[in-house]
Structure formats: C-alpha cells, structure tokens
CSV table of C-alpha atoms in Angstrom, one decimal:
chain,number,residue,atom,x,y,z
T,1,MET,CA,-101.6,22.9,-82.8
T,2,SER,CA,-102.9,25.1,-80.2
T,3,LYS,CA,-102.1,29.0,-80.3
T,4,ARG,CA,-99.9,30.8,-77.8
T,5,VAL,CA,-101.9,32.6,-75.1
T,6,LEU,CA,-101.8,36.6,-75.3
T,7,THR,CA,-100.8,38.1,-72.0
T,8,THR,CA,-100.3,41.7,-70.6
T,9,GLU,CA,-96.9,43.0,-69.8
T,10,SER,CA,-96.7,41.2,-66.6
T,11,GLY,CA,-97.7,37.9,-68.2
T,12,ALA,CA,-101.3,37.6,-67.2
T,13,PRO,CA,-103.5,35.7,-69.8
T,14,VAL,CA,-105.8,38.3,-71.6
T,15,ALA,CA,-109.5,37.3,-71.9
T,16,ASP,CA,-110.6,40.0,-74.5
T,17,ASN,CA,-108.8,41.9,-76.7
T,18,GLN,CA,-111.7,42.9,-78.8
T,19,ASN,CA,-113.8,44.9,-76.2
T,20,SER,CA,-113.2,47.1,-73.4
T,21,ALA,CA,-114.6,46.6,-69.9
T,22,SER,CA,-117.6,48.9,-69.2
T,23,ALA,CA,-120.2,49.4,-66.6
T,24,GLY,CA,-123.1,47.5,-68.0
T,25,LEU,CA,-124.2,47.0,-71.5
T,26,GLY,CA,-123.2,50.5,-73.3
T,27,GLY,CA,-121.8,52.0,-70.1
T,28,PRO,CA,-119.0,54.2,-69.7
T,29,LEU,CA,-115.7,52.5,-69.3
T,30,LEU,CA,-114.1,51.4,-66.1
T,31,LEU,CA,-110.6,52.7,-64.8
T,32,GLN,CA,-110.1,49.2,-63.7
T,33,ASP,CA,-109.3,47.7,-67.1
T,34,GLN,CA,-105.7,47.2,-66.6
T,35,HIS,CA,-105.4,45.6,-70.3
T,36,LEU,CA,-106.9,48.7,-71.6
T,37,LEU,CA,-105.1,51.4,-69.8
T,38,GLU,CA,-101.7,49.5,-70.3
T,39,LYS,CA,-102.1,49.3,-74.1
T,40,LEU,CA,-103.1,53.0,-74.3
T,41,ALA,CA,-100.2,54.0,-71.9
T,42,ARG,CA,-97.8,51.8,-74.1
T,43,PHE,CA,-99.2,53.3,-77.4
T,44,ASN,CA,-98.7,56.8,-75.9
T,45,ARG,CA,-95.1,56.2,-75.6
T,46,GLU,CA,-94.2,54.3,-78.5
T,47,ARG,CA,-92.0,57.1,-80.0
T,48,ILE,CA,-89.1,58.6,-78.5
T,49,PRO,CA,-87.5,62.0,-79.3
T,50,GLU,CA,-86.1,61.7,-82.9
T,51,ARG,CA,-82.5,62.8,-83.7
T,52,VAL,CA,-82.3,66.4,-84.0
T,53,VAL,CA,-80.2,65.5,-87.1
T,54,HIS,CA,-79.8,62.4,-89.0
T,55,ALA,CA,-83.3,61.5,-87.9
T,56,ARG,CA,-84.4,59.7,-91.2
T,57,GLY,CA,-82.3,56.5,-91.4
T,58,SER,CA,-81.9,53.1,-92.7
T,59,GLY,CA,-79.7,50.4,-91.6
T,60,ALA,CA,-78.2,46.8,-92.2
T,61,TYR,CA,-76.0,44.1,-90.6
T,62,GLY,CA,-72.9,42.7,-92.2
T,63,HIS,CA,-69.1,42.2,-91.8
T,64,PHE,CA,-65.9,43.6,-92.6
T,65,GLU,CA,-63.2,41.5,-93.8
T,66,VAL,CA,-59.4,42.9,-94.0
T,67,THR,CA,-57.9,42.3,-97.2
T,68,ASP,CA,-54.4,44.1,-97.0
T,69,ASP,CA,-52.0,44.0,-94.4
T,70,ILE,CA,-51.9,47.6,-92.5
T,71,THR,CA,-50.3,46.2,-89.2
T,72,GLY,CA,-47.4,48.6,-89.7
T,73,PHE,CA,-49.8,51.7,-89.0
T,74,THR,CA,-52.4,50.5,-86.4
T,75,TYR,CA,-52.4,47.6,-83.8
T,76,ALA,CA,-56.4,47.3,-83.7
T,77,ASP,CA,-56.9,43.8,-83.4
T,78,PHE,CA,-59.7,43.8,-85.9
T,79,LEU,CA,-57.4,45.0,-88.6
T,80,SER,CA,-54.7,42.5,-87.5
T,81,GLN,CA,-54.6,39.9,-90.1
T,82,VAL,CA,-55.6,39.6,-93.7
T,83,GLY,CA,-59.0,37.6,-93.8
T,84,LYS,CA,-59.9,38.5,-90.5
T,85,ARG,CA,-64.0,39.3,-90.4
T,86,THR,CA,-65.6,41.5,-88.1
T,87,GLU,CA,-69.6,42.2,-87.7
T,88,VAL,CA,-70.9,45.3,-88.3
T,89,PHE,CA,-73.9,47.4,-88.4
T,90,LEU,CA,-74.2,50.4,-90.8
T,91,ARG,CA,-76.7,53.3,-90.7
T,92,PHE,CA,-77.5,55.6,-93.4
T,93,SER,CA,-79.3,58.7,-93.0
T,94,THR,CA,-80.2,62.4,-94.2
T,95,VAL,CA,-79.2,64.9,-92.1
T,96,ALA,CA,-81.6,67.9,-92.2
T,97,ASP,CA,-85.0,66.5,-92.6
T,98,SER,CA,-87.3,64.7,-89.8
T,99,LEU,CA,-88.0,61.1,-89.4
T,100,GLY,CA,-91.0,61.7,-91.8
T,101,GLY,CA,-89.1,63.2,-94.7
T,102,ALA,CA,-88.2,61.8,-97.8
T,103,ASP,CA,-85.3,59.8,-98.9
T,104,ALA,CA,-84.6,61.4,-102.2
T,105,VAL,CA,-83.5,64.9,-101.2
T,106,ARG,CA,-80.5,67.2,-101.6
T,107,ASP,CA,-78.6,66.7,-98.5
T,108,PRO,CA,-75.5,65.1,-97.1
T,109,ARG,CA,-76.1,61.4,-96.2
T,110,GLY,CA,-74.9,59.8,-92.8
T,111,PHE,CA,-72.4,56.8,-93.0
T,112,ALA,CA,-72.3,55.3,-89.5
T,113,VAL,CA,-70.6,52.0,-89.0
T,114,LYS,CA,-70.4,50.1,-85.9
T,115,PHE,CA,-67.9,47.3,-85.5
T,116,TYR,CA,-68.4,44.7,-83.1
T,117,THR,CA,-65.0,43.8,-82.2
T,118,GLU,CA,-63.4,41.4,-80.1
T,119,GLU,CA,-62.0,44.6,-78.0
T,120,GLY,CA,-65.2,46.2,-78.0
T,121,ASN,CA,-67.5,48.3,-80.3
T,122,TYR,CA,-65.6,50.7,-82.6
T,123,ASP,CA,-67.8,53.6,-84.1
T,124,LEU,CA,-66.8,55.2,-87.5
T,125,VAL,CA,-69.2,58.1,-87.7
T,126,GLY,CA,-69.1,60.0,-91.0
T,127,ASN,CA,-70.8,61.3,-94.1
T,128,ASN,CA,-71.0,60.3,-97.7
T,129,THR,CA,-69.0,63.6,-98.3
T,130,PRO,CA,-65.5,64.1,-97.3
T,131,VAL,CA,-65.9,67.5,-96.2
T,132,PHE,CA,-68.5,69.7,-94.1
T,133,PHE,CA,-69.7,72.9,-94.1
T,134,ILE,CA,-68.0,74.3,-90.9
T,135,LYS,CA,-64.6,73.6,-88.8
T,136,ASP,CA,-65.7,74.5,-85.3
T,137,PRO,CA,-68.1,72.9,-83.2
T,138,LEU,CA,-69.4,76.0,-81.5
T,139,LYS,CA,-71.1,76.8,-85.0
T,140,PHE,CA,-72.9,73.8,-85.2
T,141,PRO,CA,-76.2,74.4,-83.4
T,142,ASP,CA,-76.4,77.7,-85.4
T,143,PHE,CA,-75.9,75.9,-88.5
T,144,ILE,CA,-78.3,73.2,-88.1
T,145,HIS,CA,-80.9,76.0,-87.0
T,146,SER,CA,-80.2,77.7,-90.2
T,147,GLN,CA,-81.0,74.6,-92.1
T,148,LYS,CA,-84.0,73.3,-90.4
T,149,ARG,CA,-87.7,74.6,-90.0
T,150,ASP,CA,-88.0,78.4,-89.4
T,151,PRO,CA,-89.7,79.0,-85.8
T,152,PHE,CA,-92.1,81.5,-87.5
T,153,THR,CA,-92.8,79.8,-91.0
T,154,GLY,CA,-92.4,76.2,-89.8
T,155,ARG,CA,-90.7,75.3,-93.2
T,156,GLN,CA,-86.9,75.7,-94.5
T,157,GLU,CA,-86.4,78.8,-95.5
T,158,PRO,CA,-83.8,79.8,-98.4
T,159,ASP,CA,-83.1,82.9,-96.5
T,160,ASN,CA,-81.9,81.4,-93.3
T,161,VAL,CA,-79.9,78.6,-95.4
T,162,TRP,CA,-78.0,81.4,-97.5
T,163,ASP,CA,-77.5,84.0,-94.7
T,164,PHE,CA,-75.8,81.5,-92.6
T,165,TRP,CA,-73.5,80.4,-95.5
T,166,ALA,CA,-72.7,84.2,-96.2
T,167,HIS,CA,-71.4,84.4,-92.8
T,168,ALA,CA,-69.5,81.0,-93.2
T,169,PRO,CA,-66.9,81.2,-96.3
T,170,GLU,CA,-65.5,78.1,-95.0
T,171,ALA,CA,-68.7,76.2,-96.4
T,172,THR,CA,-68.0,76.8,-99.9
T,173,HIS,CA,-66.4,73.6,-100.6
T,174,GLN,CA,-69.0,71.7,-99.1
T,175,VAL,CA,-71.8,73.8,-100.6
T,176,THR,CA,-70.3,73.1,-104.0
T,177,TRP,CA,-70.3,69.4,-103.2
T,178,LEU,CA,-73.9,69.4,-102.2
T,179,MET,CA,-75.1,71.4,-104.9
T,180,GLY,CA,-73.2,69.3,-107.5
T,181,ASP,CA,-74.3,65.8,-109.1
T,182,ARG,CA,-73.6,63.8,-106.1
T,183,GLY,CA,-76.0,65.8,-103.7
T,184,VAL,CA,-78.8,63.6,-104.3
T,185,PRO,CA,-77.6,59.8,-104.1
T,186,ALA,CA,-79.9,57.4,-106.4
T,187,SER,CA,-79.8,54.9,-103.4
T,188,TYR,CA,-77.6,54.3,-100.2
T,189,ARG,CA,-75.8,51.7,-102.4
T,190,HIS,CA,-74.7,53.8,-105.1
T,191,MET,CA,-72.6,56.5,-102.8
T,192,ASN,CA,-69.3,56.6,-101.1
T,193,GLY,CA,-69.0,56.7,-97.2
T,194,TYR,CA,-66.2,58.8,-95.6
T,195,GLY,CA,-65.1,59.1,-91.9
T,196,SER,CA,-64.7,63.1,-93.3
T,197,HIS,CA,-62.7,63.7,-89.9
T,198,THR,CA,-58.9,63.1,-89.2
T,199,TYR,CA,-58.4,60.3,-86.9
T,200,GLN,CA,-55.4,58.9,-85.4
T,201,TRP,CA,-53.9,55.2,-85.9
T,202,THR,CA,-50.8,54.1,-83.7
T,203,ASN,CA,-48.7,51.1,-84.4
T,204,ALA,CA,-47.2,48.5,-82.0
T,205,GLU,CA,-44.0,50.6,-81.6
T,206,GLY,CA,-46.0,53.6,-80.8
T,207,GLU,CA,-45.7,55.4,-83.9
T,208,ALA,CA,-48.6,57.7,-84.6
T,209,PHE,CA,-50.0,58.2,-88.2
T,210,PHE,CA,-53.1,60.4,-88.7
T,211,VAL,CA,-55.8,58.9,-91.0
T,212,LYS,CA,-58.8,59.6,-93.1
T,213,TYR,CA,-61.1,56.6,-94.4
T,214,HIS,CA,-62.7,56.3,-97.6
T,215,PHE,CA,-65.3,53.5,-98.2
T,216,LYS,CA,-65.8,53.2,-102.2
T,217,THR,CA,-68.9,51.7,-103.3
T,218,ASN,CA,-68.5,48.6,-105.6
T,219,GLN,CA,-71.9,49.1,-107.3
T,220,GLY,CA,-70.6,52.6,-108.7
T,221,ILE,CA,-71.7,56.1,-108.1
T,222,ARG,CA,-75.2,56.7,-109.2
T,223,CYS,CA,-77.0,60.0,-108.4
T,224,LEU,CA,-80.3,61.6,-109.6
T,225,SER,CA,-81.0,65.1,-111.0
T,226,ALA,CA,-82.9,67.5,-109.6
T,227,GLY,CA,-86.1,66.7,-111.4
T,228,GLN,CA,-85.6,62.9,-110.9
T,229,ALA,CA,-85.2,63.5,-107.3
T,230,ALA,CA,-88.5,65.3,-107.1
T,231,GLU,CA,-90.3,62.8,-109.1
T,232,GLN,CA,-88.8,59.9,-106.6
T,233,ALA,CA,-89.5,61.4,-103.5
T,234,GLY,CA,-93.0,62.1,-104.7
T,235,GLN,CA,-93.7,58.4,-105.8
T,236,ASP,CA,-91.9,56.7,-102.9
T,237,PRO,CA,-90.7,59.1,-100.1
T,238,ASN,CA,-89.1,55.8,-98.6
T,239,SER,CA,-87.1,55.0,-101.9
T,240,HIS,CA,-83.7,54.5,-100.3
T,241,GLN,CA,-85.0,52.4,-97.5
T,242,THR,CA,-87.2,50.4,-100.1
T,243,ASP,CA,-84.0,49.9,-102.3
T,244,LEU,CA,-81.6,48.7,-99.5
T,245,LEU,CA,-84.2,46.5,-98.0
T,246,GLN,CA,-85.1,44.9,-101.2
T,247,ALA,CA,-81.6,44.5,-102.6
T,248,ILE,CA,-80.6,42.6,-99.2
T,249,GLU,CA,-83.9,40.4,-99.2
T,250,ARG,CA,-83.2,39.0,-103.1
T,251,GLY,CA,-79.5,38.2,-102.1
T,252,VAL,CA,-78.0,41.3,-103.8
T,253,HIS,CA,-75.5,42.3,-101.0
T,254,PRO,CA,-74.1,45.9,-101.3
T,255,SER,CA,-70.4,46.3,-100.4
T,256,TRP,CA,-67.7,48.9,-100.3
T,257,THR,CA,-63.7,48.8,-100.3
T,258,LEU,CA,-62.3,50.5,-97.4
T,259,TYR,CA,-59.1,53.0,-98.6
T,260,VAL,CA,-57.2,55.2,-95.9
T,261,GLN,CA,-55.1,57.9,-96.3
T,262,LEU,CA,-52.3,57.8,-94.0
T,263,MET,CA,-49.9,61.1,-92.8
T,264,PRO,CA,-47.2,60.7,-90.2
T,265,ALA,CA,-47.9,62.5,-87.2
T,266,ALA,CA,-44.8,64.5,-87.5
T,267,GLU,CA,-45.7,65.8,-91.1
T,268,ALA,CA,-49.1,67.9,-89.8
T,269,ALA,CA,-47.6,70.6,-88.2
T,270,ASP,CA,-45.7,71.9,-91.6
T,271,TYR,CA,-48.5,70.6,-94.2
T,272,ARG,CA,-49.3,73.4,-96.3
T,273,PHE,CA,-52.8,73.6,-94.8
T,274,ASN,CA,-54.5,72.4,-91.6
T,275,PRO,CA,-54.8,69.0,-92.0
T,276,PHE,CA,-57.4,68.8,-89.1
T,277,ASP,CA,-59.7,71.1,-91.0
T,278,LEU,CA,-62.8,69.1,-91.9
T,279,THR,CA,-63.8,71.7,-94.9
T,280,LYS,CA,-60.6,70.5,-96.8
T,281,VAL,CA,-59.5,67.2,-98.3
T,282,TRP,CA,-56.1,65.8,-98.5
T,283,PRO,CA,-54.8,65.5,-102.1
T,284,HIS,CA,-54.4,62.0,-103.0
T,285,ARG,CA,-50.9,63.0,-104.8
T,286,ASP,CA,-49.6,63.6,-101.4
T,287,PHE,CA,-51.3,60.9,-99.3
T,288,PRO,CA,-52.3,58.1,-101.8
T,289,LEU,CA,-55.2,55.7,-101.3
T,290,ARG,CA,-54.1,52.5,-99.3
T,291,ARG,CA,-56.6,49.4,-99.6
T,292,VAL,CA,-57.7,48.0,-96.2
T,293,GLY,CA,-60.7,45.9,-96.7
T,294,ARG,CA,-64.2,45.1,-97.8
T,295,LEU,CA,-67.4,45.9,-96.0
T,296,VAL,CA,-70.5,43.9,-97.1
T,297,LEU,CA,-74.2,44.3,-95.9
T,298,ASP,CA,-76.1,41.2,-96.0
T,299,ARG,CA,-78.6,41.0,-93.4
T,300,ASN,CA,-81.9,43.3,-92.9
T,301,PRO,CA,-82.9,44.3,-89.1
T,302,ASP,CA,-85.8,42.2,-87.8
T,303,ASN,CA,-87.1,45.4,-86.4
T,304,VAL,CA,-86.5,48.8,-87.6
T,305,PHE,CA,-87.1,50.8,-84.4
T,306,ALA,CA,-85.3,48.4,-82.2
T,307,GLU,CA,-82.4,48.1,-84.5
T,308,VAL,CA,-82.1,51.3,-86.6
T,309,GLU,CA,-84.1,54.3,-84.4
T,310,GLN,CA,-82.1,53.0,-81.3
T,311,ALA,CA,-78.9,52.4,-82.7
T,312,ALA,CA,-76.8,54.6,-81.2
T,313,PHE,CA,-73.1,55.9,-82.5
T,314,ALA,CA,-70.3,58.0,-80.8
T,315,PRO,CA,-67.3,58.5,-82.3
T,316,ASN,CA,-65.6,58.3,-78.8
T,317,ASN,CA,-65.9,54.6,-78.7
T,318,PHE,CA,-62.5,53.8,-79.9
T,319,VAL,CA,-60.4,50.8,-79.6
T,320,PRO,CA,-57.2,50.1,-78.6
T,321,GLY,CA,-54.6,51.5,-81.9
T,322,ILE,CA,-57.1,54.4,-82.9
T,323,GLY,CA,-57.7,57.6,-81.3
T,324,PRO,CA,-58.8,61.1,-81.8
T,325,SER,CA,-56.9,64.0,-83.6
T,326,PRO,CA,-56.8,67.3,-82.7
T,327,ASP,CA,-59.8,68.0,-85.4
T,328,LYS,CA,-62.1,70.4,-83.8
T,329,MET,CA,-65.1,69.2,-85.1
T,330,LEU,CA,-64.3,65.6,-84.0
T,331,GLN,CA,-63.3,67.2,-80.8
T,332,GLY,CA,-66.9,68.5,-80.2
T,333,ARG,CA,-68.9,65.3,-81.5
T,334,LEU,CA,-66.7,63.1,-79.0
T,335,PHE,CA,-69.0,64.6,-76.4
T,336,ALA,CA,-72.2,65.7,-78.4
T,337,TYR,CA,-72.8,62.4,-80.0
T,338,ALA,CA,-72.7,60.2,-76.9
T,339,ASP,CA,-74.9,63.0,-74.9
T,340,ALA,CA,-77.5,62.8,-77.6
T,341,GLN,CA,-77.9,59.3,-77.1
T,342,ARG,CA,-78.2,59.3,-73.4
T,343,TYR,CA,-80.9,62.1,-73.7
T,344,ARG,CA,-82.8,59.9,-76.6
T,345,LEU,CA,-82.3,56.5,-75.3
T,346,GLY,CA,-81.4,56.7,-71.7
T,347,VAL,CA,-78.0,56.2,-69.7
T,348,ASN,CA,-78.2,52.3,-70.5
T,349,HIS,CA,-78.7,52.6,-74.3
T,350,THR,CA,-75.4,50.6,-74.6
T,351,ALA,CA,-77.1,47.7,-73.1
T,352,LEU,CA,-79.9,47.4,-76.0
T,353,ALA,CA,-79.1,44.6,-78.5
T,354,VAL,CA,-78.1,46.9,-81.3
T,355,ASN,CA,-75.6,48.8,-79.3
T,356,ALA,CA,-74.1,46.2,-77.0
T,357,PRO,CA,-70.9,44.5,-77.7
T,358,LYS,CA,-71.3,41.3,-79.4
T,359,ALA,CA,-67.7,39.8,-79.7
T,360,THR,CA,-66.8,40.7,-76.0
T,361,THR,CA,-68.5,41.6,-72.7
T,362,ALA,CA,-69.0,45.1,-71.3
T,363,ARG,CA,-67.4,45.2,-67.9
T,364,ASN,CA,-67.6,48.4,-65.8
T,365,TYR,CA,-69.1,49.9,-62.5
T,366,GLY,CA,-72.3,51.9,-64.3
T,367,ARG,CA,-75.4,51.1,-62.3
T,368,ASP,CA,-78.7,52.3,-62.1
T,369,GLY,CA,-80.6,54.9,-64.2
T,370,PHE,CA,-83.8,54.1,-66.7
T,371,MET,CA,-84.1,50.5,-67.4
T,372,ALA,CA,-81.3,49.4,-65.6
T,373,ALA,CA,-80.9,45.5,-65.6
T,374,ASN,CA,-77.8,44.9,-63.3
T,375,PRO,CA,-76.3,42.1,-65.0
T,376,GLN,CA,-73.2,42.1,-62.6
T,377,GLY,CA,-75.1,40.0,-60.0
T,378,ARG,CA,-76.0,40.7,-56.4
T,379,ALA,CA,-72.6,40.7,-54.8
T,380,ALA,CA,-70.9,42.8,-57.6
T,381,LYS,CA,-69.5,46.2,-56.2
T,382,ASN,CA,-69.9,49.2,-57.9
T,383,TYR,CA,-66.6,51.3,-57.2
T,384,GLU,CA,-62.9,50.7,-58.1
T,385,PRO,CA,-60.4,49.9,-57.1
T,386,ASN,CA,-61.9,47.2,-54.9
T,387,SER,CA,-60.6,43.8,-53.3
T,388,TYR,CA,-63.5,41.5,-54.7
T,389,ASP,CA,-61.7,41.0,-58.3
T,390,GLY,CA,-63.8,43.5,-60.0
T,391,PRO,CA,-62.4,44.6,-63.6
T,392,VAL,CA,-59.3,46.7,-63.4
T,393,GLU,CA,-57.5,49.1,-65.9
T,394,THR,CA,-55.1,47.9,-68.2
T,395,GLY,CA,-52.5,50.9,-68.1
T,396,ARG,CA,-52.2,51.1,-71.7
T,397,PRO,CA,-53.5,53.8,-73.6
T,398,LEU,CA,-55.9,53.2,-76.6
T,399,SER,CA,-54.0,55.5,-78.8
T,400,ALA,CA,-50.5,57.9,-79.0
T,401,PRO,CA,-50.8,61.1,-77.1
T,402,LEU,CA,-51.3,64.3,-78.7
T,403,ALA,CA,-48.7,67.1,-77.9
T,404,VAL,CA,-50.1,70.1,-76.4
T,405,ASN,CA,-48.6,73.6,-76.0
T,406,GLY,CA,-49.4,77.4,-75.4
T,407,HIS,CA,-52.1,79.1,-73.1
T,408,THR,CA,-55.6,78.2,-72.9
T,409,GLY,CA,-58.2,80.3,-74.5
T,410,THR,CA,-60.7,80.7,-77.7
T,411,HIS,CA,-58.0,80.4,-80.2
T,412,GLU,CA,-58.6,80.4,-84.2
T,413,ALA,CA,-56.8,77.2,-85.7
T,414,PRO,CA,-53.0,77.8,-86.5
T,415,LEU,CA,-52.5,79.0,-90.1
T,416,HIS,CA,-50.7,77.1,-92.5
T,417,THR,CA,-49.1,78.2,-95.8
T,418,LYS,CA,-52.3,77.4,-97.8
T,419,ASP,CA,-55.0,77.8,-95.5
T,420,ASP,CA,-57.8,79.6,-96.9
T,421,ASP,CA,-61.7,78.8,-97.4
T,422,PHE,CA,-61.8,79.0,-101.0
T,423,PHE,CA,-59.3,77.2,-103.0
T,424,GLN,CA,-60.2,73.6,-102.7
T,425,ALA,CA,-64.0,74.6,-103.8
T,426,GLY,CA,-62.1,76.2,-106.9
T,427,GLU,CA,-60.4,72.8,-107.4
T,428,LEU,CA,-63.5,70.9,-107.3
T,429,TYR,CA,-65.3,73.2,-109.6
T,430,ARG,CA,-62.3,73.0,-112.2
T,431,LEU,CA,-62.5,69.2,-112.2
T,432,MET,CA,-65.8,69.0,-113.3
T,433,SER,CA,-67.0,68.3,-116.9
T,434,GLY,CA,-69.0,71.0,-118.8
T,435,ASP,CA,-72.0,69.6,-118.0
T,436,GLU,CA,-71.5,69.1,-114.5
T,437,LYS,CA,-70.7,72.6,-114.0
T,438,SER,CA,-73.9,73.5,-115.7
T,439,ARG,CA,-76.1,71.6,-113.5
T,440,LEU,CA,-74.1,72.7,-110.6
T,441,VAL,CA,-74.6,76.3,-111.4
T,442,ALA,CA,-78.4,75.6,-112.2
T,443,ASN,CA,-78.7,73.9,-108.8
T,444,LEU,CA,-77.1,76.9,-106.9
T,445,ALA,CA,-78.9,79.5,-108.8
T,446,GLY,CA,-82.1,77.9,-108.3
T,447,SER,CA,-81.8,78.0,-104.5
T,448,LEU,CA,-80.2,81.2,-104.0
T,449,ALA,CA,-82.4,83.3,-106.4
T,450,ARG,CA,-85.2,82.7,-103.8
T,451,VAL,CA,-83.3,84.8,-101.1
T,452,SER,CA,-85.2,88.0,-100.6
T,453,ARG,CA,-82.1,90.1,-99.6
T,454,ASP,CA,-79.7,91.0,-102.0
T,455,ASP,CA,-76.6,91.7,-99.7
T,456,VAL,CA,-77.1,87.9,-98.6
T,457,ILE,CA,-77.0,87.1,-102.3
T,458,GLU,CA,-74.0,89.3,-102.9
T,459,LYS,CA,-72.1,87.9,-100.0
T,460,ASN,CA,-72.5,84.1,-101.4
T,461,LEU,CA,-71.6,85.4,-104.7
T,462,ALA,CA,-68.2,86.9,-103.6
T,463,HIS,CA,-67.6,83.2,-102.1
T,464,PHE,CA,-67.9,81.6,-105.5
T,465,HIS,CA,-65.9,84.3,-107.4
T,466,ALA,CA,-62.9,83.9,-104.7
T,467,ALA,CA,-63.2,80.1,-105.5
T,468,ASP,CA,-63.0,80.4,-109.3
T,469,PRO,CA,-63.9,83.7,-111.5
T,470,GLU,CA,-65.9,81.5,-113.8
T,471,TYR,CA,-67.7,79.9,-111.2
T,472,GLY,CA,-68.8,83.1,-109.5
T,473,ARG,CA,-69.6,84.5,-112.8
T,474,ARG,CA,-71.7,81.9,-114.1
T,475,VAL,CA,-73.7,81.5,-110.7
T,476,ALA,CA,-74.1,85.6,-110.7
T,477,GLU,CA,-75.6,85.6,-114.3
T,478,ALA,CA,-78.0,82.7,-113.7
T,479,VAL,CA,-79.0,84.2,-110.3
T,480,ARG,CA,-79.9,87.5,-112.1
T,481,ALA,CA,-81.6,85.9,-115.1
T,482,LEU,CA,-84.1,83.9,-112.6
T,483,ARG,CA,-84.7,87.2,-110.5
T,484,GLU,CA,-85.5,89.2,-113.7
T,485,ASP,CA,-88.0,86.7,-114.9
C-alpha cells in the first residue's frame, strides 16, 4: 500500500522534509526554500492569545437528555419533551492561573456547557460554585488583576489578593466557599456545576420565571486537602485532564443531573434579598430543586487545541424560551465573553467546528473579516431587508421583556430587607462540621498570615467576625499564632 504524499499548505508535494535548501554543500540557507519558511512561519503562529481567565481547561462531548416535564416554565425546544436528547460540549477550567498552570489548585472551576440545539447553540457559562466574589462587572478587571501575577514580582501576591477582598466585603461568602473543603476538587468528574447567575425562562403563555441551574455530579463530591493538592500538582500538573481523558476512554462516562430553582418573576421585587445578587444563593426551602434532566460526557475531543482551546462560550447565546435577568454580573458578561472570543479567535470564530451549530444552520448577513469562508454563495446579499429571499426576522422575542423604570445613572442595587454581605457566609460556616470548620480556618489563616500589612489583615478579620463571631475569632487566633511563630 503506497503512502500518502506529504504536501505544502498549497498542496504541492514535498521532496525533502529532513534537509533545508542551502547554497551549496554546507552553505547558507536560501530564502527561496518555501517549505522551510512556511513551516517556521506557521510554527511561530501556533499559539493564540490565551484566555485572561479560565485559560487552563479540559473538555468533552456528550449529550443532555430531558427526564422531567418542565414545559410549564419554558418553551425552549430542547427541553420540550421527556426523552429528548441534545448534543453538548462541556469545558472545565481553572480561573486564575495561566495555560501552563496545574489542575489541582485552590481556585474556582469553570463549568461551561454548549447545547447544540435545533434552534441554535445555547451557552450556559457557570462555575463549580453557586456564588462569586463580586456583584458588579465594573469591579471585575480589578478583581482579576489582584488575583493574577503581580506586575513587579511576577507571582501571585497575598498582599494583592487580600487587599482587594478587604475592600470587597461581598466576597466573604465566596471566600468561605473557596477556602473550605470544596476549594480543590479531586477531579472535574467529582464536582458540581452551577449556572451561578440568575437567568429567565418564559413559557408558551408568556409567563416569566427567574431560574438558577444546578448540575449535581452523579459520581459524588470528592475533594483534596491542601497537602493532597500540593502533592498531586507536583506529581501530575495535568491531573484533572488526565482523569477526564482516561475515564471516558475506558468507558466510564461522567454524568450530572440538572436541577433548577424557579422563582415567579413577580416575586423578585419583594424577596428578602436581591435575587439577582451573584454573591448570594437562593435557599432551597424557598425555592426547592426541580429535576430537569441528565448530562453525560462520552467522547473526548480529537484535538485539544481545535476543540478545547478554540471552544468559545458566550452567555448571550440564548435560544427561544431562555433569556437574561437584571443580574449585573450577567449583564456585563453578555458583552465581555463574546468580545473576548472575537479578540482571541477572530470575528469568524463561530464558524469553527466546535462552535458552529450542529442541529441547525447559521443564517445571517455577517461577511468578511479574518478567515471568512463566505459559505452563503456568490449571489447572496449582505444586507437586510432584501428582495432576494434572504433570511428574515421572526418577530418573536426569545424571552419575556424586563420591566425598567427610573433615571439613568450609576446606581447601587436596590436594597431588600435582608441585603447584607455577611449573613450567607455565616450560614455556610454554621452548616459545616467541626472538622470542616477547622480545615477552613487553617486554609484562611495560612494565606492571610502571609499578608504584610496589619490593616489589611484586620479589615478581612472584621468580615469573618461579621459573618459569625466564632468564625472571626477562630481565624483571628489562627492568624495570630502563625505570625508569632
């Protein structure tokens, strides 16, 4: 059987792939060696700008199957009947570290799901925690700068991390999550995923509900202690990637059960705290979990760069029956995520295989830009409306409209009766067992004791005291003991 011929990118056969063309035996190389120049030029451009956040990631394909009837709450087609399956791609990631970072670190995990529905792609972009550090997107660049490498020292600095948190009391809840037992998952398979934000569902009658997503792992929650995480990160920095890849390859397909919490839209204004505040959870006693379906991952990508690194998620990719809420952080991300992908991958990134619709066809008037393929054909028009049978609007909104009133300006979120930054952090602490509390205190103190400024330490201790007096006292004592050593 004859072997296939190696060619250049233009399709010309390559005569010699071992030796560059030179001016005589042992002479200098020639500029005319097209094959050499093409290989080197492509090699120089193999890397694209990495994500500023969520750079370190893994992913897999699978499906989502509806198990329960929820048509009374949304008319989204992919959720329209029990048994209906939709292909998905799920990307896991750490948040703060770079592409070369280790998997087993104390950091939130991204949990981004792309549903390839018959009405277009729906991107649900969340984390493995139900809350986040801040509630307004204006703070996001500053927050990330404080958690990333310092511009002078080139490393993450406890002074920066804790100084920002000292000025962001709303972070206390997420800090308690992060420094607790679930701060380092044992693998991507053994953690939950959350939509985190509040979204909106609309049913066929036009009734609106606000919704929170909970993907509960069917493998069970497993986490690593600080010591176990350090050991694993040193032995195999790719531990989570290795685990996911090998599990799927041997036929052990991880799965999650999707539950939602649903709040009738009319209840939001008078709820006891702001239901659109990303730093808070909705108590299950107020809004019980309602099962929706099962997500299964059963196929690894063939090429990590093409399908994981180039996977692009944007929470503004909605489908009919699903839309946004007034959640400020979500509103900021509706722009920021899509714009990040346009910067990293180019304006035509939605045509890449992992990002393109699979159950339908994209039809619009976008043209040109880098890597434009122009699949519309030579006679297709690039404007609308037109008289040439081009695609037209439906006239039907994807979701119910959001009511607005008042004056434009920079407003703080409206206050509800129990809006404060600490009570849910205190509730979380009091839910923990004695051993869980001890590990939380040790993790917090081990990090906070490294801060050089006493005033920054005291501001953060005040947050823990406000959440729960015992919580604050124990962290203060542990920090004091470490600083006296």
